Tab-separated table of C-alpha atoms (C1' of nucleotides) in Angstrom:
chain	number	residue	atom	x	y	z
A	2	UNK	CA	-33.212	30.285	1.547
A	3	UNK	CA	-34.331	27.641	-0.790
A	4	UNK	CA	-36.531	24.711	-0.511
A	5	UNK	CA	-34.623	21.863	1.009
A	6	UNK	CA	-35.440	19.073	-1.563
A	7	UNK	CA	-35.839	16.113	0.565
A	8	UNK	CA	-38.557	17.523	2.952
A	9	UNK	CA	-41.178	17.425	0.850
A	10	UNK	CA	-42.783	15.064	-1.576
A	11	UNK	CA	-44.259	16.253	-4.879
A	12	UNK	CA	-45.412	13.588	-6.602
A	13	UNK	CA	-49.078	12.768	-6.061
A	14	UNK	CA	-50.222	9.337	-5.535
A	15	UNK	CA	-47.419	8.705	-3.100
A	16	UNK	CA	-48.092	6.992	0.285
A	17	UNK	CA	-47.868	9.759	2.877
A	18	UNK	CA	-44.569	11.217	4.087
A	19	UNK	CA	-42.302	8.774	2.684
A	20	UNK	CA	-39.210	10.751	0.432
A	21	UNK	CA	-38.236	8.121	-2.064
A	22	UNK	CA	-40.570	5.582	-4.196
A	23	UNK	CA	-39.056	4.465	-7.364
A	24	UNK	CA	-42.535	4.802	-9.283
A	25	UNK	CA	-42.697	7.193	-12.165
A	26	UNK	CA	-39.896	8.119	-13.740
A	27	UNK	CA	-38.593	5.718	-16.595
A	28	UNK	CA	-36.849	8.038	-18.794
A	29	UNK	CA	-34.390	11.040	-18.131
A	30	UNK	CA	-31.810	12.485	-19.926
A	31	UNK	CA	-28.749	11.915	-18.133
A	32	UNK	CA	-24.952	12.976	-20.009
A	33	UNK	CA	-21.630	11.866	-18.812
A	34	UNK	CA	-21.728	14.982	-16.633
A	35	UNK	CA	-25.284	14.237	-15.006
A	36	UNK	CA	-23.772	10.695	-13.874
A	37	UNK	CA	-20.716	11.994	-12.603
A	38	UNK	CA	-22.372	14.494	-10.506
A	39	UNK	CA	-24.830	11.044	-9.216
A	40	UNK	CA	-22.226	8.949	-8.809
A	41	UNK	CA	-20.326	12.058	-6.726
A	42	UNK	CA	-23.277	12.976	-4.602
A	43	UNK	CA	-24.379	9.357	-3.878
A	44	UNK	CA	-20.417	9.239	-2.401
A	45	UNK	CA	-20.351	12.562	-0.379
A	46	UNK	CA	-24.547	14.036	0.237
A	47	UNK	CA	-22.877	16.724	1.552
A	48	UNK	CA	-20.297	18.285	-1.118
A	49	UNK	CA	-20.648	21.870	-2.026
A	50	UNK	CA	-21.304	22.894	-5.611
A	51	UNK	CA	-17.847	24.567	-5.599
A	52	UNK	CA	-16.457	21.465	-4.375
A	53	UNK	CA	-18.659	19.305	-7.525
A	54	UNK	CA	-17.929	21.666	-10.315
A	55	UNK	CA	-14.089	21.568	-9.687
A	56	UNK	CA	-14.881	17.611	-9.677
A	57	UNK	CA	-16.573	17.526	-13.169
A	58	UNK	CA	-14.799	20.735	-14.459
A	59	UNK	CA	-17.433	23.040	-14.784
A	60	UNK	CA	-18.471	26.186	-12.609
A	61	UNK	CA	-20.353	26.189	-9.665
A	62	UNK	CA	-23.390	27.880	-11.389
A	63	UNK	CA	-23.469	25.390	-13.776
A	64	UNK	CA	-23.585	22.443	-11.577
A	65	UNK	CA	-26.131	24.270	-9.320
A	66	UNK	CA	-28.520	24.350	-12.074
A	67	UNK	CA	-27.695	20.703	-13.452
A	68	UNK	CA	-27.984	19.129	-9.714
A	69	UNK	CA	-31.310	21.275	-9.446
A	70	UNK	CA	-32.525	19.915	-13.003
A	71	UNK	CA	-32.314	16.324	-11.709
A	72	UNK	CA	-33.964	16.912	-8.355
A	73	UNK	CA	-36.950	18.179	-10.132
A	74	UNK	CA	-36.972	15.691	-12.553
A	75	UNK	CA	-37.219	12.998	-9.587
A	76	UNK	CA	-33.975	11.410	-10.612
A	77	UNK	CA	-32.587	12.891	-7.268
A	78	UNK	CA	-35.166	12.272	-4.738
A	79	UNK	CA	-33.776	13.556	-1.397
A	80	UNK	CA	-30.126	13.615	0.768
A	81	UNK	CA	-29.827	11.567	3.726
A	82	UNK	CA	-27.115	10.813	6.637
A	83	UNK	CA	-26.434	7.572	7.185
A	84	UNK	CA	-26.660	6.634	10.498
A	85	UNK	CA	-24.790	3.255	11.910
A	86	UNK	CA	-28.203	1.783	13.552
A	87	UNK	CA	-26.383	0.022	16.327
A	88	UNK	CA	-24.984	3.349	17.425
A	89	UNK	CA	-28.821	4.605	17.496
A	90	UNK	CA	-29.382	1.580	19.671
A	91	UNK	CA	-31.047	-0.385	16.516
A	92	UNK	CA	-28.955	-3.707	17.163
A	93	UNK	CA	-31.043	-6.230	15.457
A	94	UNK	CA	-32.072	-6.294	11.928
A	95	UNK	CA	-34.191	-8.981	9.840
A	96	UNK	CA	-36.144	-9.374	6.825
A	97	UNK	CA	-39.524	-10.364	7.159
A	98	UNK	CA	-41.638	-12.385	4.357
A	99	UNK	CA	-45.440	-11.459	4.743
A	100	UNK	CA	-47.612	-13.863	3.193
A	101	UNK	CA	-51.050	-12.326	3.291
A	102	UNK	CA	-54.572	-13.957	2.252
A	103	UNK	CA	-56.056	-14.235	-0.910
A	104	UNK	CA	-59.240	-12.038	-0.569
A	105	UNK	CA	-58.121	-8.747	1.237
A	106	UNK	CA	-57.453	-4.926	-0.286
A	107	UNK	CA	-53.861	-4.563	-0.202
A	108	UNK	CA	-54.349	-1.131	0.926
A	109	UNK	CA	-55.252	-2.016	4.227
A	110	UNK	CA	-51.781	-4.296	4.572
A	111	UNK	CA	-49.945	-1.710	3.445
A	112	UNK	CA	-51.210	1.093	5.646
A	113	UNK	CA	-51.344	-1.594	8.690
A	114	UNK	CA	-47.655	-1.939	8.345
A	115	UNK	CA	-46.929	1.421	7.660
A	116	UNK	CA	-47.659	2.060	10.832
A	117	UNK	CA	-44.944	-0.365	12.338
A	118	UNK	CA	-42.183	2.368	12.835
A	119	UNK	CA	-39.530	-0.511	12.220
A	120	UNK	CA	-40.095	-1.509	8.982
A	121	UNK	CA	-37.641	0.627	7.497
A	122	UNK	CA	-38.394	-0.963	3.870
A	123	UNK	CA	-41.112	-2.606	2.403
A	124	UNK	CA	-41.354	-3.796	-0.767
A	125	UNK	CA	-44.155	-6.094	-2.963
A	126	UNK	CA	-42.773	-9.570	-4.044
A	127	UNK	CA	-43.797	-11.830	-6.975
A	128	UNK	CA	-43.841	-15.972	-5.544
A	129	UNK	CA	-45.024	-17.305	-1.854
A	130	UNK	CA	-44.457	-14.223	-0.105
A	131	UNK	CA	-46.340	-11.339	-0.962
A	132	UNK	CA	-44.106	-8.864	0.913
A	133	UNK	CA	-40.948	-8.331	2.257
A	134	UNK	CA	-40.025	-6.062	4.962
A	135	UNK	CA	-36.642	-5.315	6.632
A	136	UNK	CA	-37.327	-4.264	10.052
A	137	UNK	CA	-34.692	-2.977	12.335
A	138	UNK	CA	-35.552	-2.970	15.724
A	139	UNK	CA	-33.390	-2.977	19.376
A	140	UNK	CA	-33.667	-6.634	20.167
A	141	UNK	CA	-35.223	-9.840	20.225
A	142	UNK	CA	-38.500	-8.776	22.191
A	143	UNK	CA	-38.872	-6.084	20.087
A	144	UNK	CA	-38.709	-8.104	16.759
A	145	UNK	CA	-40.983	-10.301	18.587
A	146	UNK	CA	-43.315	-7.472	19.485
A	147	UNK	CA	-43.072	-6.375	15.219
A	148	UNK	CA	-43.559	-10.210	14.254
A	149	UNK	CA	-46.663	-10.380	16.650
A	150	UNK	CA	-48.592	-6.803	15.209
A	151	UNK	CA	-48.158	-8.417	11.754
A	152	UNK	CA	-49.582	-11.225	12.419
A	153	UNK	CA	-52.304	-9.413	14.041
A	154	UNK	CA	-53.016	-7.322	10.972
A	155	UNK	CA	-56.238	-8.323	9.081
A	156	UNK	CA	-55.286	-10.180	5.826
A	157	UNK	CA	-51.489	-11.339	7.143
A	158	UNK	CA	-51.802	-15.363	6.707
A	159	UNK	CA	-48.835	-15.863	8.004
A	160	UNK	CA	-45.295	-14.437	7.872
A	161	UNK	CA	-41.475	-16.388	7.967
A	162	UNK	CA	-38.706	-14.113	9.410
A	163	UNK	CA	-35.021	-14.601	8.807
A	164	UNK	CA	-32.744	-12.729	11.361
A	165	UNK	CA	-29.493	-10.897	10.100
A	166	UNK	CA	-26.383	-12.045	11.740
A	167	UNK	CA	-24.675	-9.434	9.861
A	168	UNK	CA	-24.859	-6.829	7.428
A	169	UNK	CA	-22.048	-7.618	4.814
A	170	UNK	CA	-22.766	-4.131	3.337
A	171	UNK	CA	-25.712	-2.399	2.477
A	172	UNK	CA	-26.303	0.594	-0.285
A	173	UNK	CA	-23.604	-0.176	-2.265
A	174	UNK	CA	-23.653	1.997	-5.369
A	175	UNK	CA	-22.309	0.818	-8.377
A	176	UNK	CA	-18.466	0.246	-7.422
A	177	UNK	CA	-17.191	-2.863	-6.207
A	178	UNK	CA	-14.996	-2.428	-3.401
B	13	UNK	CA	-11.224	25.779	35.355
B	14	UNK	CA	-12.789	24.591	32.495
B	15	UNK	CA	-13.709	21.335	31.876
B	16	UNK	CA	-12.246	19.359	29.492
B	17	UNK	CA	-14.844	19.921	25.615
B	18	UNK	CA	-13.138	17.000	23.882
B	19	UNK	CA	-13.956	13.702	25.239
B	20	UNK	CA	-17.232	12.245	26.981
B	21	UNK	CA	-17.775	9.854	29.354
B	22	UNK	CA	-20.264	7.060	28.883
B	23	UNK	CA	-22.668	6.950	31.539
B	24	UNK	CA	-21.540	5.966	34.604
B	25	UNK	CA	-24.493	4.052	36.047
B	26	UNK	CA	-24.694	2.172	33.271
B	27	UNK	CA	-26.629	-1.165	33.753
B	28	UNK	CA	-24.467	-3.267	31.574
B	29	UNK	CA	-21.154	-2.163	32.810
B	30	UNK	CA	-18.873	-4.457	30.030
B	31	UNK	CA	-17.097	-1.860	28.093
B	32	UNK	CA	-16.947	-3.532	24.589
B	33	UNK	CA	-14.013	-4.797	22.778
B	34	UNK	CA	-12.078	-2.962	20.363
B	35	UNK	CA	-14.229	-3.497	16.612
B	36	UNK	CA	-17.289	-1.649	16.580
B	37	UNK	CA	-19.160	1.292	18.108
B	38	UNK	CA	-21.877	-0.218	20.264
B	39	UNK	CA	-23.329	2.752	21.883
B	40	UNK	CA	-22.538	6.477	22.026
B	41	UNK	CA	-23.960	8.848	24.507
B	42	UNK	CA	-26.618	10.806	22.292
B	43	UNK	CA	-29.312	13.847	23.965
B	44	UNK	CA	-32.064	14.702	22.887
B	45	UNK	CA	-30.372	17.238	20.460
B	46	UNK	CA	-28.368	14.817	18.735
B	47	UNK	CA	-30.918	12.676	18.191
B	48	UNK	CA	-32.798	15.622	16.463
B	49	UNK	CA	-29.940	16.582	14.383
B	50	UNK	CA	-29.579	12.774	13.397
B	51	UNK	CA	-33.303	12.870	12.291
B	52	UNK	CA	-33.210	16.349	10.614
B	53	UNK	CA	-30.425	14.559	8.644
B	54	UNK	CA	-32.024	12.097	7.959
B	55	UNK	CA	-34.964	14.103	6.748
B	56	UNK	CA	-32.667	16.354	4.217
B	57	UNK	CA	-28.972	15.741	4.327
B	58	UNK	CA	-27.947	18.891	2.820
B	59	UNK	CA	-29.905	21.018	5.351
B	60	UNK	CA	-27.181	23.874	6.517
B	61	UNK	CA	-25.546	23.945	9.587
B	62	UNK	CA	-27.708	27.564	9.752
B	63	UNK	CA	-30.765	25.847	9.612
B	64	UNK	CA	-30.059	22.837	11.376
B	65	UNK	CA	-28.915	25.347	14.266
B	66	UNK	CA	-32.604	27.011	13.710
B	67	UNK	CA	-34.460	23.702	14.068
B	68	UNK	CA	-33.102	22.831	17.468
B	69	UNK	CA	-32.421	26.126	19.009
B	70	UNK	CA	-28.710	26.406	19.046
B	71	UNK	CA	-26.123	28.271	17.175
B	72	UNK	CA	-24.549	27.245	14.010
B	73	UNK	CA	-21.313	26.448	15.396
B	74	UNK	CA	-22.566	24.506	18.097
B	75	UNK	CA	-24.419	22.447	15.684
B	76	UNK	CA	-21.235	21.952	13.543
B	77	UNK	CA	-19.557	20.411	16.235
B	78	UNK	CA	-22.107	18.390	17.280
B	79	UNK	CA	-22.262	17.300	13.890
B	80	UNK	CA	-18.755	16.582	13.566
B	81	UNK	CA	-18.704	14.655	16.746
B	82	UNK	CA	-21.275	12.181	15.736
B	83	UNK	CA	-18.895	11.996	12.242
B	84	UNK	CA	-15.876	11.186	14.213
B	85	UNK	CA	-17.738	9.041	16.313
B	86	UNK	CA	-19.190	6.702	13.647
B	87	UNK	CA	-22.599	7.552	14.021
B	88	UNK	CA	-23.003	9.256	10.976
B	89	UNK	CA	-21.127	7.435	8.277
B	90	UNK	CA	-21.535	9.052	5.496
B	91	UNK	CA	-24.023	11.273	4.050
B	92	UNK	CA	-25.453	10.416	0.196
B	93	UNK	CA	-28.533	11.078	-2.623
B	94	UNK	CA	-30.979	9.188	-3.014
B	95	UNK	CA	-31.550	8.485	-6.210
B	96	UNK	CA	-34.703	7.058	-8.628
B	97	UNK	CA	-33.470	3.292	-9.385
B	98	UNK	CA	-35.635	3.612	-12.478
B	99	UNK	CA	-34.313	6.731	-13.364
B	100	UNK	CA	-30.982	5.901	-14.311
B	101	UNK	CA	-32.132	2.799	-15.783
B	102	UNK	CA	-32.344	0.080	-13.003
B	103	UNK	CA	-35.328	-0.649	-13.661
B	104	UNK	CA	-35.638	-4.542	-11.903
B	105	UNK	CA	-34.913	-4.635	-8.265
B	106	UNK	CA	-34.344	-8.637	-6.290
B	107	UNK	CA	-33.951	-10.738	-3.738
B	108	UNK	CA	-31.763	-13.273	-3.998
B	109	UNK	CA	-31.740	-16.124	-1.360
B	110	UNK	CA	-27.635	-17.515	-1.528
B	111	UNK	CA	-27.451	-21.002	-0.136
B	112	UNK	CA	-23.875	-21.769	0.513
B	113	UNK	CA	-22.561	-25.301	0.883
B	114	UNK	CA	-21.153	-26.354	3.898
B	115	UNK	CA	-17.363	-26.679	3.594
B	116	UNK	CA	-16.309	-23.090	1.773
B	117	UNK	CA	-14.748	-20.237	3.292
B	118	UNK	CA	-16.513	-17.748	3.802
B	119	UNK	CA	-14.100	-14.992	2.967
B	120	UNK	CA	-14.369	-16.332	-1.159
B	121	UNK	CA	-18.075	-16.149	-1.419
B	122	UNK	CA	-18.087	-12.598	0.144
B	123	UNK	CA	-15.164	-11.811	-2.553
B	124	UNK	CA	-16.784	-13.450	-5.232
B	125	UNK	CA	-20.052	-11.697	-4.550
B	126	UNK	CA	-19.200	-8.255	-3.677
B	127	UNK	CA	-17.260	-7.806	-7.026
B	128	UNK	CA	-20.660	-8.123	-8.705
B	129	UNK	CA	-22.112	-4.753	-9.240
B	130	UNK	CA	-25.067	-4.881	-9.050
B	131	UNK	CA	-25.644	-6.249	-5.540
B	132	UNK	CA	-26.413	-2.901	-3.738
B	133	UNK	CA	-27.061	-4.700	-0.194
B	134	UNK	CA	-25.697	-8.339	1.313
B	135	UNK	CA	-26.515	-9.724	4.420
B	136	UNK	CA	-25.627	-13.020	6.067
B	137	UNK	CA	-28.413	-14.453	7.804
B	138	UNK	CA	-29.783	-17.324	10.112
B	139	UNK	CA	-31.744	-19.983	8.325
B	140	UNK	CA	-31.738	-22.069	5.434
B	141	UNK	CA	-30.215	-19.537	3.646
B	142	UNK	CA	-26.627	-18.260	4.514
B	143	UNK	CA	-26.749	-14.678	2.487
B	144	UNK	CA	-29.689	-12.451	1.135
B	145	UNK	CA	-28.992	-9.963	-1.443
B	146	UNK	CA	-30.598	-7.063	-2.738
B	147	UNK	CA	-29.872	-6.532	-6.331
B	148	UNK	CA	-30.774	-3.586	-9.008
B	149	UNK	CA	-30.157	-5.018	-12.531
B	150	UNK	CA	-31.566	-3.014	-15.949
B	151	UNK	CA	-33.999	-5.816	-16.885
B	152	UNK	CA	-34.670	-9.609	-16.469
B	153	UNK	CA	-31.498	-10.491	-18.755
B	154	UNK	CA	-29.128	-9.183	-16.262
B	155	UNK	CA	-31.022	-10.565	-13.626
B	156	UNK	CA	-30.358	-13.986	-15.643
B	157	UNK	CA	-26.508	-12.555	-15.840
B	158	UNK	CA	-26.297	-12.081	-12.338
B	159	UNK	CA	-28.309	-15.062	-11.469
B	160	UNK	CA	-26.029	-17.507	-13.209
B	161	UNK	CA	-22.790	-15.422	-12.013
B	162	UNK	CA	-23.827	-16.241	-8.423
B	163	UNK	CA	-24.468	-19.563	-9.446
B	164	UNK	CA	-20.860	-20.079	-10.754
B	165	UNK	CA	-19.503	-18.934	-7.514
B	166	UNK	CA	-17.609	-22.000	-5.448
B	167	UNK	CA	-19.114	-22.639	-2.380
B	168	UNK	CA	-22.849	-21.212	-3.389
B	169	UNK	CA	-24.577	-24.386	-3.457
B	170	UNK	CA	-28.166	-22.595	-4.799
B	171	UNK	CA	-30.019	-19.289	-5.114
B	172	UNK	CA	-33.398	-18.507	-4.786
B	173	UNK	CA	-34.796	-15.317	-6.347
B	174	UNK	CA	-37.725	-13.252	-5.248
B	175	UNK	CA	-38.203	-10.215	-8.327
B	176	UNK	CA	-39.624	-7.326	-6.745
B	177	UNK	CA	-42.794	-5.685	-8.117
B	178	UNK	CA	-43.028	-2.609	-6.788
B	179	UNK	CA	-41.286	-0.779	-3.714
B	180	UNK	CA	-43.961	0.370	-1.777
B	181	UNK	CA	-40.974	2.335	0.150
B	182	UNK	CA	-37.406	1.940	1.143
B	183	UNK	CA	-35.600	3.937	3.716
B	184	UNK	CA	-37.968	5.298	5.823
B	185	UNK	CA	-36.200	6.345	9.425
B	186	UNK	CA	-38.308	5.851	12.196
B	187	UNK	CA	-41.413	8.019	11.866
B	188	UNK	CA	-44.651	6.575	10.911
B	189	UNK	CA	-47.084	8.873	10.046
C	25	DA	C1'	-22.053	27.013	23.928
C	26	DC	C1'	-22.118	31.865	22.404
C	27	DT	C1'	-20.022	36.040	19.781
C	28	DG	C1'	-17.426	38.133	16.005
C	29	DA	C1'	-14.842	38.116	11.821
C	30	DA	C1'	-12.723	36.396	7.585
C	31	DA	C1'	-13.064	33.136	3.917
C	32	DC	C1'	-16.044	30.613	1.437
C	33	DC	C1'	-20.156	29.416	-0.873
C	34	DT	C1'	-24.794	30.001	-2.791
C	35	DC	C1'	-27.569	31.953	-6.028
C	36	DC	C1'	-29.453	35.775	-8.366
C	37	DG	C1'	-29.220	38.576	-12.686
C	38	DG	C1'	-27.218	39.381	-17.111
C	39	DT	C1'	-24.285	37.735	-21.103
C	40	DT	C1'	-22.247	34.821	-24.468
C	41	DG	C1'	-21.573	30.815	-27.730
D	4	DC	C1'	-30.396	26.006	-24.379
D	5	DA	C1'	-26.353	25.225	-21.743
D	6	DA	C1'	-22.707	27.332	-19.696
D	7	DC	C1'	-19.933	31.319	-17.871
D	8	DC	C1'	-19.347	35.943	-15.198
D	9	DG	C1'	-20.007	39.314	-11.294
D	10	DG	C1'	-21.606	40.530	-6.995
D	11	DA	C1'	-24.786	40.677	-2.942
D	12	DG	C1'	-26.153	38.052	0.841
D	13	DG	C1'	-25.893	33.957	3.585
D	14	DT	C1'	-22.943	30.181	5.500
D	15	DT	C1'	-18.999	27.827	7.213
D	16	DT	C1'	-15.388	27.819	10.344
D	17	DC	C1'	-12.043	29.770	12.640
D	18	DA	C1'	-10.643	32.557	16.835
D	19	DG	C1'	-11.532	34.118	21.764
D	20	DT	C1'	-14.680	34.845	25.799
DNA sequence: ACTGAAACCTCCGGTTG
DNA sequence: CAACCGGAGGTTTCAGT
């Protein structure tokens, strides 16, 4: 069968094992057609090309070969279910602000909380706070357990968490509901 | 004989013995199987029921169901691609602090707010600030656009933006490497 | 949860505009 | 080069056991 797409990264200079990084890729091609078929997939992961090229009015061939074109072009970077996290017993979620010293690599940061298995995303901030993370973790003790290894890491000054009462919505896509 | 394949019983020796009211799922009974399918899912959300049924030593209709169980039972709400921001030209990704003043409804900022865009995630929060959003704008002018247009909402009293410089990784389920 | 079978889909080659 | 066509092989999705 063929290569499932999201498995595997190909890019090199990625951090390890993680499917999507925004970092390459500025300019693509993209038609009417090509953002249709985004703006379908991001909606349902899971339709069949049948089901797509009735969508867009083309044939299944051709929207095999124009989905395939964008996965290798990085503009499609991987299909995922999304899961409801309290249903996976992930109940508490909060965004973290990591403000780390001024004279240490950022490499070892990064990899230090890489290693968390919480921090779902992580992402390099411009002002006070060098970082933010969203962790999602099963309670309090356990986002007290997270707060406590990165304050342990070497070059974390200090770090300001902010607890989500709720998620309003989250991966919204373009439309507004 | 046979016993009933449709519905299933939470456990019954469950510590916290409160079943929960009406809104939301709090907990479904997942195996160890489910929990693999929810990862491999996670991992490539197009992966066939055929290989899916490979991966965890069943057969492909078993899988199915399972699958469609954990559909119908919120767990998995929705499959989708995961696509390069900077591909398709959002090329500025934020964090945008919304401090809303005390005597507003709610329900009007969350209206106001949701019909912009560009805010791909919204989550109301404990602390100083009421709301944190994740925007993805094209460049800094429409981070200025959307800026001010959360500004001009009644009832936001401030913002405060963090731009993000690079996402180191966004996503990631569970496994650290 | 497995087997078997029919409908469907994927995906290859070749062909056209 | 992008898109269609045909058909072989795999997959989904029903039954029933």
């Amino acid at each position: 069968m063929r290569d499932p797409p999201a498995t595997q990264c190909r890019r090199p200079g990625d951090t390890r094992g993680c499917p999507q990084i925004g970092t390459a890729n500025q300019e693509a091609d993209i038609d009417a057609v090509d953002e249709q078929l985004l703006a379908l997939l991001q909606a349902n992961g899971r339709a069949s090309y049948a089901e797509l090229a009735r969508q867009v009015g083309l044939s299944a061939p051709a929207v095999h070969e124009r989905v395939g074109k964008l996965e290798s072009a990085g503009v499609i970077t991987g299909y995922t279910a999304v899961v409801d996290p309290a249903a996976v017993g992930l109940g508490v979620t909060a965004l973290i602000g990591v403000i780390d010293s001024d004279e240490v690599d950022d490499v070892g940061i990064l990899e230090a909380m890489s290693a968390l298995p919480h921090v779902e995303d992580c992402w390099r901030t411009a002002g006070t706070e060098g970082y933010v993370l969203k962790v999602r973790v099963t309670d309090i003790p356990a986002l007290e357990d997270t707060i406590n290894a990165l304050n342990r890491i070497r070059g974390v000054a200090r770090t300001r968490t902010t607890v989500v009462l709720s998620t309003k919505w989250e991966g919204r896509h373009g439309r507004a509901e």
